Amino acid sequence: MSIPPPIDLTARIGNRTVKPALPIVDGSPSNASELAFNSTLQSFIDVNVPLESTEGIQTRERVLDKMGALCREWVRSVAMGLGLPQDAVDGAGGQLFTSGSYRLGVHEPGADIDTIVVAPNICTREDFFGSGYIPPNPEDYDEDDPPPRDPNSLAERIRRHPDVTNFVPVENAAVPILTFDWEGINIDLLFARLNASSVPPNFDIDDDMVLSGVDSATEKSLNGPRVTNLIAALVSGTPERYQTFLTVVRLVRKWAKARGLYSNKMGYWGGVNINISVALVLQLYPNACPASLLRKFFLVFKSWRWPNPVMLTKPHDAELGLVVWNTYVAANMRQVAPIITPAYPAMNSTLSVSRQTLQILQEEFSRGHNVVDKLYKDFQRGALDEEKVRSGDIWTELFEPSDFFIGYPHYLSLCIVGPSQADAQAWAGFVESRLRKLVSDMLGRSLPLSKIQLWPKKFDACVADRSALLTHAQRANSITYFIGFRVDTLRMRGNQLDIERQLTNFRNFELSRFSPLVPGMDVLPRAFAVKELPKICFEGIYEGGKVAAMKRRRVLIEADPKRQEAKAKKRLAKLKKKMEAIQKKKEAAAAKTKEDPIETVSNVKEEAVGIGGDDRKRKRIDETTEGDQSAGVGKEEEDEAALLENALDMIQEDSGAQHKTREEAEMDRKKLLAGEMLGDKAEDIPAGAAEDDDFKDRKLSREELEAEMLRRAGLVIVSEDEATVIGGNKILPWRKGHKKVKSEIKKEDSSPSDREESKPPVVGRTKVAIKFKTKFDVVELDANGHVIDKGDDDFMPSHKWIGRKGGFEFKLGERGLGYYRTGKKVVVPSNVAYS
């Protein structure tokens, strides 16, 4: 038997050799069952995941050729305007590069093209956008019109082109960009200014030295094509492997868009994140077919131990002075789900992912794995419909649209309006880039919410209330986003949820940065119950529209495990009543005369068997069936999980952090999803995150142990670091009432006289004695649950003036009426979070 040759996944690019960061988990090729399963996926792809047509590909190539010629002509005009000699003008060059899905060859119909123009140092950002231009006749321009641009700038040349529409320049962003449609194809154009006098035709963008002396915006712009080229190099070992990579990327992108997870700026995953994650799974399973690799994709990221970073290769430092991502920087330790780009300088491509969006991603990864794994097992057993297997329709469930608009009881719409189409486009792009801060940083942290989700797809409609008094132009130039949320009833105080302060802060600290802020630009919120949502939310998702959506919502509610558990408890209560009736019959039979005792007892036994016999019989049949079905695949799943866990152990060791066991790493992941590892204030803690067994098993510090014991005793803990979770989701002791202890032990042999003399059950309270080594600050709460300010070295509360005090001033400040130390900044107390 010959030994297969080792699999080499190294790549040579940019004058250096790149190696994968992780070892291969399973390099064996797919077996016959997996290949047959893959044929069903291919049938689904042929119908539901079409490629770009030949005509569409030719159109894209033609547009890129025209853009490249236009960019080179612009560089020549800038050189001529500076009075450079003719040889310098001819050698200035200029190149147009692509990145993202188009560069990889995904070729999705209707997808945009990410491009970047690389220019020499003679071209500035002002030359690119045409800003700062002073026209010959300024009096010809109205003050209300946007500022004129240089007619020789690249932005103005593109805008004037007859094939260009929907032109929007975004000059004030961290990475300035031009977005427009050229012959119906959406183009995103970035600008990179090299520290060189020319950009020759043989320019190697993958060489690290091209980043020498560039500014931050150019560094980020060049990172796009450099990362894409390196990903392509790492997955291009064989043509079959690269085609598998492209197939799975298309499938994951389709899945993410259908489930509302495809938007990096909204806090989810974008194109580059999906490319890196699929490439990582391909490195772990290099010879898997597309169906198997898709199943492994969900398995890997369902089991990933966040916040361990996802990286294709270890970060490389070219010593050019640029910041390279590493785990030892304190700011990086607070990142929730880092996915590191492979090119220099390595950076986190998922900075926008928050604890709330990671929770949603984790749920969708688990759902995806459950669907695909069940499909594979049913396919192996032959339990699927043959017609659906041949057509590939068995895969439809994985790509079903999300139930976002029926999955939450409450919704918030944000209507972004502008006075004109041009102003509305620029304003909407700015607001969209900051919506995740409103959802995750403001609403998600400061409100008593158990879950909040932003739907990343916009609606070209205005659902603002009529009382907003919008003009016809504002309603015509508006888009709407929806946010779904679920209230944590244990933390909720009162019956109204006030978000006015969060929206005011969002306007004052985020939206006020936009320039120029034209009158008529605004963001209008409106609250909806699930049944009050407009019909546009359900169009294109459910065939029957809103009526079909509400019916599906009822089905989902009935299938809720909590609701099923309540029904099971209700059935159990009924069964107990029947058993009590049988017990009474048995006691009555014992008290009767001895005439015909055998018949009496047999009747009672038959009745009891009639109640529980059928259930026990069905249970034995179900257990036997499940055991037979799972026997064949149990060993395979155990081996697969063990290999993946070993790879995750290696990631844990290479991260440079403290050594942790698998149980400790899993506990860290749960704490991350609960917001405990990030130090977030007023973070939502999912139900069941701190069970009794976890509390006993995990290793806690003395401070954590003492604080946990205090919380379990029902006490309220207030500190400066965790000021906004006063009480959190704990029920206060005085609201619990008395605990009745009822004795349910019955002695069958006891006589009636003994039962009459038995003592009644004892009613009392649970007593807890606590002794701590750590000194805790004891605070006093008012009737509303707010901390009563007792004062400190900088403030002494006083309802009236009681005389002059040296170094203090009597006034009404932010902490109330009292004496404030002169020259000291007034600190807002922690209970303001509940005002």
PDB file of C-alpha atoms in Angstrom, residues 21-23 280 284 303-311 314 325 327-328 333 336 338 643-670 672 677:
ATOM      1  CA  ALA A  21      -1.206  28.972  10.561  1.00  0.00           C
ATOM      2  CA  LEU A  22      -2.984  25.694  11.381  1.00  0.00           C
ATOM      3  CA  PRO A  23      -2.216  22.075  10.546  1.00  0.00           C
ATOM      4  CA  LEU A 280      -9.436  28.571   6.666  1.00  0.00           C
ATOM      5  CA  LEU A 284      -8.200  22.267   7.577  1.00  0.00           C
ATOM      6  CA  SER A 303     -17.436  25.213  17.654  1.00  0.00           C
ATOM      7  CA  TRP A 304     -14.995  28.140  17.355  1.00  0.00           C
ATOM      8  CA  ARG A 305     -13.641  29.358  20.674  1.00  0.00           C
ATOM      9  CA  TRP A 306     -14.163  33.082  20.389  1.00  0.00           C
ATOM     10  CA  PRO A 307     -12.393  35.444  20.973  1.00  0.00           C
ATOM     11  CA  ASN A 308      -9.516  33.361  19.578  1.00  0.00           C
ATOM     12  CA  PRO A 309      -8.590  34.948  16.224  1.00  0.00           C
ATOM     13  CA  VAL A 310      -9.289  33.395  12.827  1.00  0.00           C
ATOM     14  CA  MET A 311      -6.128  33.662  10.718  1.00  0.00           C
ATOM     15  CA  LYS A 314       0.643  34.061  11.258  1.00  0.00           C
ATOM     16  CA  TRP A 325      -2.328  43.001  14.836  1.00  0.00           C
ATOM     17  CA  THR A 327      -2.935  39.381  20.839  1.00  0.00           C
ATOM     18  CA  TYR A 328      -0.721  41.217  23.324  1.00  0.00           C
ATOM     19  CA  MET A 333      -8.133  41.767  23.779  1.00  0.00           C
ATOM     20  CA  VAL A 336     -15.170  40.073  20.142  1.00  0.00           C
ATOM     21  CA  PRO A 338     -11.381  38.873  15.266  1.00  0.00           C
ATOM     22  CA  LEU A 643      -9.873  16.145  15.307  1.00  0.00           C
ATOM     23  CA  LEU A 644     -11.443  19.604  15.282  1.00  0.00           C
ATOM     24  CA  GLU A 645     -10.970  20.036  19.027  1.00  0.00           C
ATOM     25  CA  ASN A 646      -7.272  19.224  18.652  1.00  0.00           C
ATOM     26  CA  ALA A 647      -6.938  21.958  16.027  1.00  0.00           C
ATOM     27  CA  LEU A 648      -8.734  24.435  18.290  1.00  0.00           C
ATOM     28  CA  ASP A 649      -6.388  23.453  21.113  1.00  0.00           C
ATOM     29  CA  MET A 650      -3.451  24.426  18.920  1.00  0.00           C
ATOM     30  CA  ILE A 651      -5.045  27.817  18.213  1.00  0.00           C
ATOM     31  CA  GLN A 652      -5.463  28.302  21.952  1.00  0.00           C
ATOM     32  CA  GLU A 653      -1.781  27.540  22.567  1.00  0.00           C
ATOM     33  CA  ASP A 654      -0.530  29.715  19.687  1.00  0.00           C
ATOM     34  CA  SER A 655      -2.570  32.728  20.778  1.00  0.00           C
ATOM     35  CA  GLY A 656      -0.007  33.485  23.488  1.00  0.00           C
ATOM     36  CA  ALA A 657      -2.680  33.617  26.183  1.00  0.00           C
ATOM     37  CA  GLN A 658      -2.814  31.690  29.435  1.00  0.00           C
ATOM     38  CA  HIS A 659      -3.149  27.936  28.997  1.00  0.00           C
ATOM     39  CA  LYS A 660      -6.774  26.833  29.376  1.00  0.00           C
ATOM     40  CA  THR A 661      -8.536  23.519  29.263  1.00  0.00           C
ATOM     41  CA  ARG A 662     -11.318  22.858  26.775  1.00  0.00           C
ATOM     42  CA  GLU A 663     -13.910  23.367  29.491  1.00  0.00           C
ATOM     43  CA  GLU A 664     -12.371  26.714  30.475  1.00  0.00           C
ATOM     44  CA  ALA A 665     -12.241  27.851  26.829  1.00  0.00           C
ATOM     45  CA  GLU A 666     -15.905  26.937  26.365  1.00  0.00           C
ATOM     46  CA  MET A 667     -16.762  28.867  29.517  1.00  0.00           C
ATOM     47  CA  ASP A 668     -14.863  31.899  28.161  1.00  0.00           C
ATOM     48  CA  ARG A 669     -16.895  31.703  24.957  1.00  0.00           C
ATOM     49  CA  LYS A 670     -20.136  31.666  26.945  1.00  0.00           C
ATOM     50  CA  LEU A 672     -18.028  36.495  25.878  1.00  0.00           C
ATOM     51  CA  MET A 677     -15.294  39.293  29.271  1.00  0.00           C
TER      52      MET A 677
END
